[in-house]
JSON list of C-alpha atoms in Angstrom, two decimals:
[
{"chain": "A", "resi": 5, "resn": "TYR", "atom": "CA", "xyz": [25.28, -7.60, 69.70]},
{"chain": "A", "resi": 6, "resn": "THR", "atom": "CA", "xyz": [26.81, -6.48, 66.44]},
{"chain": "A", "resi": 7, "resn": "ASN", "atom": "CA", "xyz": [26.48, -3.05, 64.93]},
{"chain": "A", "resi": 8, "resn": "LYS", "atom": "CA", "xyz": [27.76, -1.70, 61.62]},
{"chain": "A", "resi": 9, "resn": "CYS", "atom": "CA", "xyz": [28.28, 1.92, 60.69]},
{"chain": "A", "resi": 10, "resn": "CYS", "atom": "CA", "xyz": [28.44, 3.18, 57.16]},
{"chain": "A", "resi": 11, "resn": "TRP", "atom": "CA", "xyz": [29.99, 6.56, 56.50]},
{"chain": "A", "resi": 12, "resn": "ASP", "atom": "CA", "xyz": [29.31, 6.53, 52.75]},
{"chain": "A", "resi": 13, "resn": "ARG", "atom": "CA", "xyz": [26.18, 8.39, 51.70]},
{"chain": "A", "resi": 14, "resn": "ASP", "atom": "CA", "xyz": [25.40, 5.50, 49.30]},
{"chain": "A", "resi": 15, "resn": "CYS", "atom": "CA", "xyz": [24.89, 2.98, 52.12]},
{"chain": "A", "resi": 16, "resn": "GLY", "atom": "CA", "xyz": [21.17, 3.59, 52.58]},
{"chain": "A", "resi": 17, "resn": "GLY", "atom": "CA", "xyz": [18.98, 1.58, 54.92]},
{"chain": "A", "resi": 18, "resn": "GLU", "atom": "CA", "xyz": [17.40, -0.30, 52.02]},
{"chain": "A", "resi": 19, "resn": "THR", "atom": "CA", "xyz": [20.73, -2.11, 51.52]},
{"chain": "A", "resi": 20, "resn": "LEU", "atom": "CA", "xyz": [21.26, -2.95, 55.22]},
{"chain": "A", "resi": 21, "resn": "GLN", "atom": "CA", "xyz": [24.06, -0.40, 55.37]},
{"chain": "A", "resi": 22, "resn": "GLY", "atom": "CA", "xyz": [25.75, -1.71, 52.23]},
{"chain": "A", "resi": 23, "resn": "MET", "atom": "CA", "xyz": [25.47, -5.44, 52.95]},
{"chain": "A", "resi": 24, "resn": "LEU", "atom": "CA", "xyz": [23.03, -5.91, 50.05]},
{"chain": "A", "resi": 25, "resn": "THR", "atom": "CA", "xyz": [23.39, -4.83, 46.42]},
{"chain": "A", "resi": 26, "resn": "LYS", "atom": "CA", "xyz": [21.67, -1.57, 45.57]},
{"chain": "A", "resi": 27, "resn": "LYS", "atom": "CA", "xyz": [19.37, -2.63, 42.74]},
{"chain": "A", "resi": 28, "resn": "THR", "atom": "CA", "xyz": [18.55, -6.28, 43.44]},
{"chain": "A", "resi": 29, "resn": "ARG", "atom": "CA", "xyz": [19.01, -6.33, 47.26]},
{"chain": "A", "resi": 30, "resn": "LYS", "atom": "CA", "xyz": [21.07, -9.54, 47.04]},
{"chain": "A", "resi": 31, "resn": "PRO", "atom": "CA", "xyz": [23.69, -10.36, 49.71]},
{"chain": "A", "resi": 32, "resn": "ARG", "atom": "CA", "xyz": [27.21, -9.08, 49.09]},
{"chain": "A", "resi": 33, "resn": "SER", "atom": "CA", "xyz": [30.35, -10.67, 50.55]},
{"chain": "A", "resi": 34, "resn": "LEU", "atom": "CA", "xyz": [30.08, -8.24, 53.48]},
{"chain": "A", "resi": 35, "resn": "TYR", "atom": "CA", "xyz": [26.71, -9.78, 54.38]},
{"chain": "A", "resi": 36, "resn": "TRP", "atom": "CA", "xyz": [28.21, -13.30, 54.45]},
{"chain": "A", "resi": 37, "resn": "MET", "atom": "CA", "xyz": [31.11, -12.10, 56.61]},
{"chain": "A", "resi": 38, "resn": "TYR", "atom": "CA", "xyz": [28.73, -10.57, 59.16]},
{"chain": "A", "resi": 39, "resn": "LYS", "atom": "CA", "xyz": [26.66, -13.77, 59.13]},
{"chain": "A", "resi": 40, "resn": "ALA", "atom": "CA", "xyz": [29.77, -15.84, 59.85]},
{"chain": "A", "resi": 41, "resn": "TYR", "atom": "CA", "xyz": [30.65, -13.42, 62.67]},
{"chain": "A", "resi": 42, "resn": "GLY", "atom": "CA", "xyz": [27.15, -13.82, 64.09]},
{"chain": "A", "resi": 43, "resn": "ASP", "atom": "CA", "xyz": [27.53, -17.62, 64.03]},
{"chain": "A", "resi": 44, "resn": "LEU", "atom": "CA", "xyz": [30.52, -17.50, 66.42]},
{"chain": "A", "resi": 45, "resn": "GLU", "atom": "CA", "xyz": [29.68, -18.99, 69.83]},
{"chain": "A", "resi": 46, "resn": "GLY", "atom": "CA", "xyz": [31.47, -19.43, 73.11]},
{"chain": "A", "resi": 47, "resn": "GLN", "atom": "CA", "xyz": [34.38, -17.72, 74.79]},
{"chain": "A", "resi": 48, "resn": "THR", "atom": "CA", "xyz": [36.53, -15.39, 72.68]},
{"chain": "A", "resi": 49, "resn": "VAL", "atom": "CA", "xyz": [40.26, -16.15, 72.82]},
{"chain": "A", "resi": 50, "resn": "LYS", "atom": "CA", "xyz": [43.32, -14.09, 71.95]},
{"chain": "A", "resi": 51, "resn": "VAL", "atom": "CA", "xyz": [44.37, -13.87, 68.30]},
{"chain": "A", "resi": 52, "resn": "VAL", "atom": "CA", "xyz": [47.81, -12.68, 67.21]},
{"chain": "A", "resi": 53, "resn": "PRO", "atom": "CA", "xyz": [47.41, -11.10, 63.75]},
{"chain": "A", "resi": 54, "resn": "ASP", "atom": "CA", "xyz": [50.09, -10.81, 61.10]},
{"chain": "A", "resi": 55, "resn": "ASP", "atom": "CA", "xyz": [50.68, -7.98, 58.64]},
{"chain": "A", "resi": 56, "resn": "THR", "atom": "CA", "xyz": [47.76, -8.85, 56.35]},
{"chain": "A", "resi": 57, "resn": "VAL", "atom": "CA", "xyz": [45.42, -11.20, 58.24]},
{"chain": "A", "resi": 58, "resn": "ASP", "atom": "CA", "xyz": [43.43, -10.79, 61.45]},
{"chain": "A", "resi": 59, "resn": "GLY", "atom": "CA", "xyz": [40.55, -12.68, 62.96]},
{"chain": "A", "resi": 60, "resn": "VAL", "atom": "CA", "xyz": [38.36, -13.68, 65.84]},
{"chain": "A", "resi": 61, "resn": "VAL", "atom": "CA", "xyz": [38.27, -17.13, 67.48]},
{"chain": "A", "resi": 62, "resn": "THR", "atom": "CA", "xyz": [35.73, -18.58, 69.90]},
{"chain": "A", "resi": 63, "resn": "ILE", "atom": "CA", "xyz": [35.79, -21.82, 71.88]},
{"chain": "A", "resi": 64, "resn": "GLN", "atom": "CA", "xyz": [32.82, -23.69, 73.27]},
{"chain": "A", "resi": 65, "resn": "SER", "atom": "CA", "xyz": [33.25, -26.69, 75.53]},
{"chain": "A", "resi": 66, "resn": "ASP", "atom": "CA", "xyz": [30.18, -28.87, 74.93]},
{"chain": "A", "resi": 67, "resn": "PRO", "atom": "CA", "xyz": [30.68, -30.13, 72.33]},
{"chain": "A", "resi": 68, "resn": "ALA", "atom": "CA", "xyz": [34.33, -29.10, 72.05]},
{"chain": "A", "resi": 69, "resn": "THR", "atom": "CA", "xyz": [34.30, -26.73, 69.08]},
{"chain": "A", "resi": 70, "resn": "ILE", "atom": "CA", "xyz": [36.45, -23.88, 67.83]},
{"chain": "A", "resi": 71, "resn": "ARG", "atom": "CA", "xyz": [34.89, -21.37, 65.45]},
{"chain": "A", "resi": 72, "resn": "CYS", "atom": "CA", "xyz": [36.98, -18.77, 63.64]},
{"chain": "A", "resi": 73, "resn": "LEU", "atom": "CA", "xyz": [36.64, -15.97, 61.17]},
{"chain": "A", "resi": 74, "resn": "PHE", "atom": "CA", "xyz": [39.81, -14.71, 59.49]},
{"chain": "A", "resi": 75, "resn": "GLY", "atom": "CA", "xyz": [40.12, -12.01, 56.90]},
{"chain": "A", "resi": 76, "resn": "ARG", "atom": "CA", "xyz": [42.80, -10.40, 54.79]},
{"chain": "A", "resi": 77, "resn": "HIS", "atom": "CA", "xyz": [42.74, -6.68, 55.45]},
{"chain": "A", "resi": 78, "resn": "LYS", "atom": "CA", "xyz": [45.28, -5.58, 52.85]},
{"chain": "A", "resi": 79, "resn": "ASP", "atom": "CA", "xyz": [45.65, -5.76, 49.10]},
{"chain": "A", "resi": 80, "resn": "SER", "atom": "CA", "xyz": [47.77, -8.91, 49.06]},
{"chain": "A", "resi": 81, "resn": "ASP", "atom": "CA", "xyz": [47.21, -12.59, 48.42]},
{"chain": "A", "resi": 82, "resn": "GLY", "atom": "CA", "xyz": [48.82, -15.99, 48.84]},
{"chain": "A", "resi": 83, "resn": "SER", "atom": "CA", "xyz": [48.61, -18.76, 51.38]},
{"chain": "A", "resi": 84, "resn": "VAL", "atom": "CA", "xyz": [48.06, -18.14, 55.08]},
{"chain": "A", "resi": 85, "resn": "ARG", "atom": "CA", "xyz": [49.13, -20.43, 57.92]},
{"chain": "A", "resi": 86, "resn": "ILE", "atom": "CA", "xyz": [46.86, -20.33, 60.96]},
{"chain": "A", "resi": 87, "resn": "GLN", "atom": "CA", "xyz": [48.25, -21.86, 64.16]},
{"chain": "A", "resi": 88, "resn": "PHE", "atom": "CA", "xyz": [46.25, -22.94, 67.21]},
{"chain": "A", "resi": 89, "resn": "HIS", "atom": "CA", "xyz": [48.15, -23.56, 70.47]},
{"chain": "A", "resi": 90, "resn": "GLY", "atom": "CA", "xyz": [47.19, -25.09, 73.82]},
{"chain": "A", "resi": 91, "resn": "LEU", "atom": "CA", "xyz": [44.81, -27.75, 72.50]},
{"chain": "A", "resi": 92, "resn": "GLY", "atom": "CA", "xyz": [45.95, -30.37, 75.00]},
{"chain": "A", "resi": 93, "resn": "ARG", "atom": "CA", "xyz": [48.65, -33.00, 74.74]},
{"chain": "A", "resi": 94, "resn": "ASN", "atom": "CA", "xyz": [46.16, -35.90, 74.57]},
{"chain": "A", "resi": 95, "resn": "VAL", "atom": "CA", "xyz": [44.33, -34.54, 71.54]},
{"chain": "A", "resi": 96, "resn": "ARG", "atom": "CA", "xyz": [45.70, -36.18, 68.39]},
{"chain": "A", "resi": 97, "resn": "SER", "atom": "CA", "xyz": [43.55, -34.83, 65.54]},
{"chain": "A", "resi": 98, "resn": "ALA", "atom": "CA", "xyz": [40.90, -32.30, 64.58]},
{"chain": "A", "resi": 99, "resn": "GLN", "atom": "CA", "xyz": [38.20, -32.18, 61.92]},
{"chain": "A", "resi": 100, "resn": "VAL", "atom": "CA", "xyz": [38.56, -28.82, 60.14]},
{"chain": "A", "resi": 101, "resn": "MET", "atom": "CA", "xyz": [35.96, -27.35, 57.79]},
{"chain": "A", "resi": 102, "resn": "ALA", "atom": "CA", "xyz": [36.84, -24.07, 56.07]},
{"chain": "A", "resi": 103, "resn": "GLN", "atom": "CA", "xyz": [34.55, -21.87, 53.99]},
{"chain": "A", "resi": 104, "resn": "ARG", "atom": "CA", "xyz": [35.84, -19.05, 51.82]},
{"chain": "A", "resi": 105, "resn": "ILE", "atom": "CA", "xyz": [34.01, -15.74, 51.55]},
{"chain": "A", "resi": 106, "resn": "LYS", "atom": "CA", "xyz": [35.24, -14.21, 48.30]},
{"chain": "A", "resi": 107, "resn": "ASN", "atom": "CA", "xyz": [35.36, -10.44, 47.97]},
{"chain": "A", "resi": 108, "resn": "SER", "atom": "CA", "xyz": [32.51, -9.47, 45.66]},
{"chain": "A", "resi": 109, "resn": "GLU", "atom": "CA", "xyz": [33.08, -5.70, 45.88]},
{"chain": "A", "resi": 110, "resn": "ALA", "atom": "CA", "xyz": [29.65, -4.08, 45.22]},
{"chain": "A", "resi": 111, "resn": "GLU", "atom": "CA", "xyz": [28.24, -7.13, 43.41]},
{"chain": "A", "resi": 112, "resn": "ALA", "atom": "CA", "xyz": [26.10, -9.95, 44.79]},
{"chain": "A", "resi": 113, "resn": "ALA", "atom": "CA", "xyz": [28.00, -12.86, 46.32]},
{"chain": "A", "resi": 114, "resn": "PRO", "atom": "CA", "xyz": [26.98, -16.51, 46.49]},
{"chain": "A", "resi": 115, "resn": "GLN", "atom": "CA", "xyz": [26.96, -18.28, 49.82]},
{"chain": "A", "resi": 116, "resn": "PRO", "atom": "CA", "xyz": [30.44, -19.13, 51.09]},
{"chain": "A", "resi": 117, "resn": "THR", "atom": "CA", "xyz": [31.96, -22.20, 49.46]},
{"chain": "A", "resi": 118, "resn": "THR", "atom": "CA", "xyz": [33.60, -25.04, 51.37]},
{"chain": "A", "resi": 119, "resn": "THR", "atom": "CA", "xyz": [37.31, -24.82, 50.65]},
{"chain": "A", "resi": 120, "resn": "PHE", "atom": "CA", "xyz": [38.08, -28.06, 52.47]},
{"chain": "A", "resi": 121, "resn": "SER", "atom": "CA", "xyz": [36.85, -30.44, 55.12]},
{"chain": "A", "resi": 122, "resn": "LYS", "atom": "CA", "xyz": [39.52, -32.77, 56.44]},
{"chain": "A", "resi": 123, "resn": "THR", "atom": "CA", "xyz": [41.11, -34.32, 59.49]},
{"chain": "A", "resi": 124, "resn": "LEU", "atom": "CA", "xyz": [44.41, -32.72, 60.48]},
{"chain": "A", "resi": 125, "resn": "PRO", "atom": "CA", "xyz": [46.97, -33.91, 63.04]},
{"chain": "A", "resi": 126, "resn": "ILE", "atom": "CA", "xyz": [47.60, -32.13, 66.33]},
{"chain": "A", "resi": 127, "resn": "ASN", "atom": "CA", "xyz": [51.20, -32.29, 67.55]},
{"chain": "A", "resi": 128, "resn": "ARG", "atom": "CA", "xyz": [52.07, -31.31, 71.13]},
{"chain": "A", "resi": 129, "resn": "GLY", "atom": "CA", "xyz": [48.81, -29.41, 71.48]},
{"chain": "A", "resi": 130, "resn": "ARG", "atom": "CA", "xyz": [49.35, -27.44, 68.27]},
{"chain": "A", "resi": 131, "resn": "LEU", "atom": "CA", "xyz": [47.26, -27.46, 65.09]},
{"chain": "A", "resi": 132, "resn": "GLU", "atom": "CA", "xyz": [48.33, -25.78, 61.84]},
{"chain": "A", "resi": 133, "resn": "VAL", "atom": "CA", "xyz": [45.86, -24.99, 59.07]},
{"chain": "A", "resi": 134, "resn": "GLU", "atom": "CA", "xyz": [47.07, -23.78, 55.68]},
{"chain": "A", "resi": 135, "resn": "LEU", "atom": "CA", "xyz": [44.66, -21.60, 53.70]},
{"chain": "A", "resi": 136, "resn": "ASP", "atom": "CA", "xyz": [45.73, -21.60, 50.07]},
{"chain": "A", "resi": 137, "resn": "ASP", "atom": "CA", "xyz": [45.46, -18.41, 48.06]},
{"chain": "A", "resi": 138, "resn": "LEU", "atom": "CA", "xyz": [43.44, -16.14, 50.37]},
{"chain": "A", "resi": 139, "resn": "GLY", "atom": "CA", "xyz": [42.85, -13.13, 48.14]},
{"chain": "A", "resi": 140, "resn": "PRO", "atom": "CA", "xyz": [42.74, -9.42, 48.93]},
{"chain": "A", "resi": 141, "resn": "TYR", "atom": "CA", "xyz": [39.90, -8.56, 51.31]},
{"chain": "A", "resi": 142, "resn": "GLU", "atom": "CA", "xyz": [38.64, -12.15, 51.37]},
{"chain": "A", "resi": 143, "resn": "ALA", "atom": "CA", "xyz": [37.61, -13.98, 54.54]},
{"chain": "A", "resi": 144, "resn": "CYS", "atom": "CA", "xyz": [37.53, -17.58, 55.75]},
{"chain": "A", "resi": 145, "resn": "SER", "atom": "CA", "xyz": [35.16, -19.07, 58.28]},
{"chain": "A", "resi": 146, "resn": "MET", "atom": "CA", "xyz": [36.38, -22.22, 60.04]},
{"chain": "A", "resi": 147, "resn": "THR", "atom": "CA", "xyz": [34.81, -24.80, 62.32]},
{"chain": "A", "resi": 148, "resn": "ILE", "atom": "CA", "xyz": [37.11, -27.20, 64.19]},
{"chain": "A", "resi": 149, "resn": "THR", "atom": "CA", "xyz": [35.86, -30.22, 66.10]},
{"chain": "A", "resi": 150, "resn": "PHE", "atom": "CA", "xyz": [37.68, -33.03, 67.88]},
{"chain": "A", "resi": 151, "resn": "PRO", "atom": "CA", "xyz": [36.65, -36.61, 67.01]},
{"chain": "A", "resi": 152, "resn": "GLY", "atom": "CA", "xyz": [36.32, -38.91, 69.99]},
{"chain": "A", "resi": 153, "resn": "ARG", "atom": "CA", "xyz": [36.26, -36.08, 72.48]}
]
């Protein structure tokens, strides 16, 4: 279960606690982030955050899939390198699909856009994914699958 509290008196119930715009009731970026969080399945694994980025990662075994949601929680930008360890020495590559959730502030936000979908190498059980230009208070949802597994 997921619950969201809103301490601002302008987060009335008609906006789903601030996830929708006030006048038009269209989804804001916060809505899309909560949707991505709700789409996570499987066992949650440990994440080591850095100074500006944190996230949640889940693993399901059948089919072998990693789902992640990362977000920048400070007013900074630039590329972010996400590293996954312990993927197994026999796994050689992963199909990675990343979707960016841009910070729309109080405005409506379109559905997340696919930033990339590509096959990346796995070396010694480690996968590195570079997210270019993750802006302040933006998020990225990722799905990782393993071809031939």
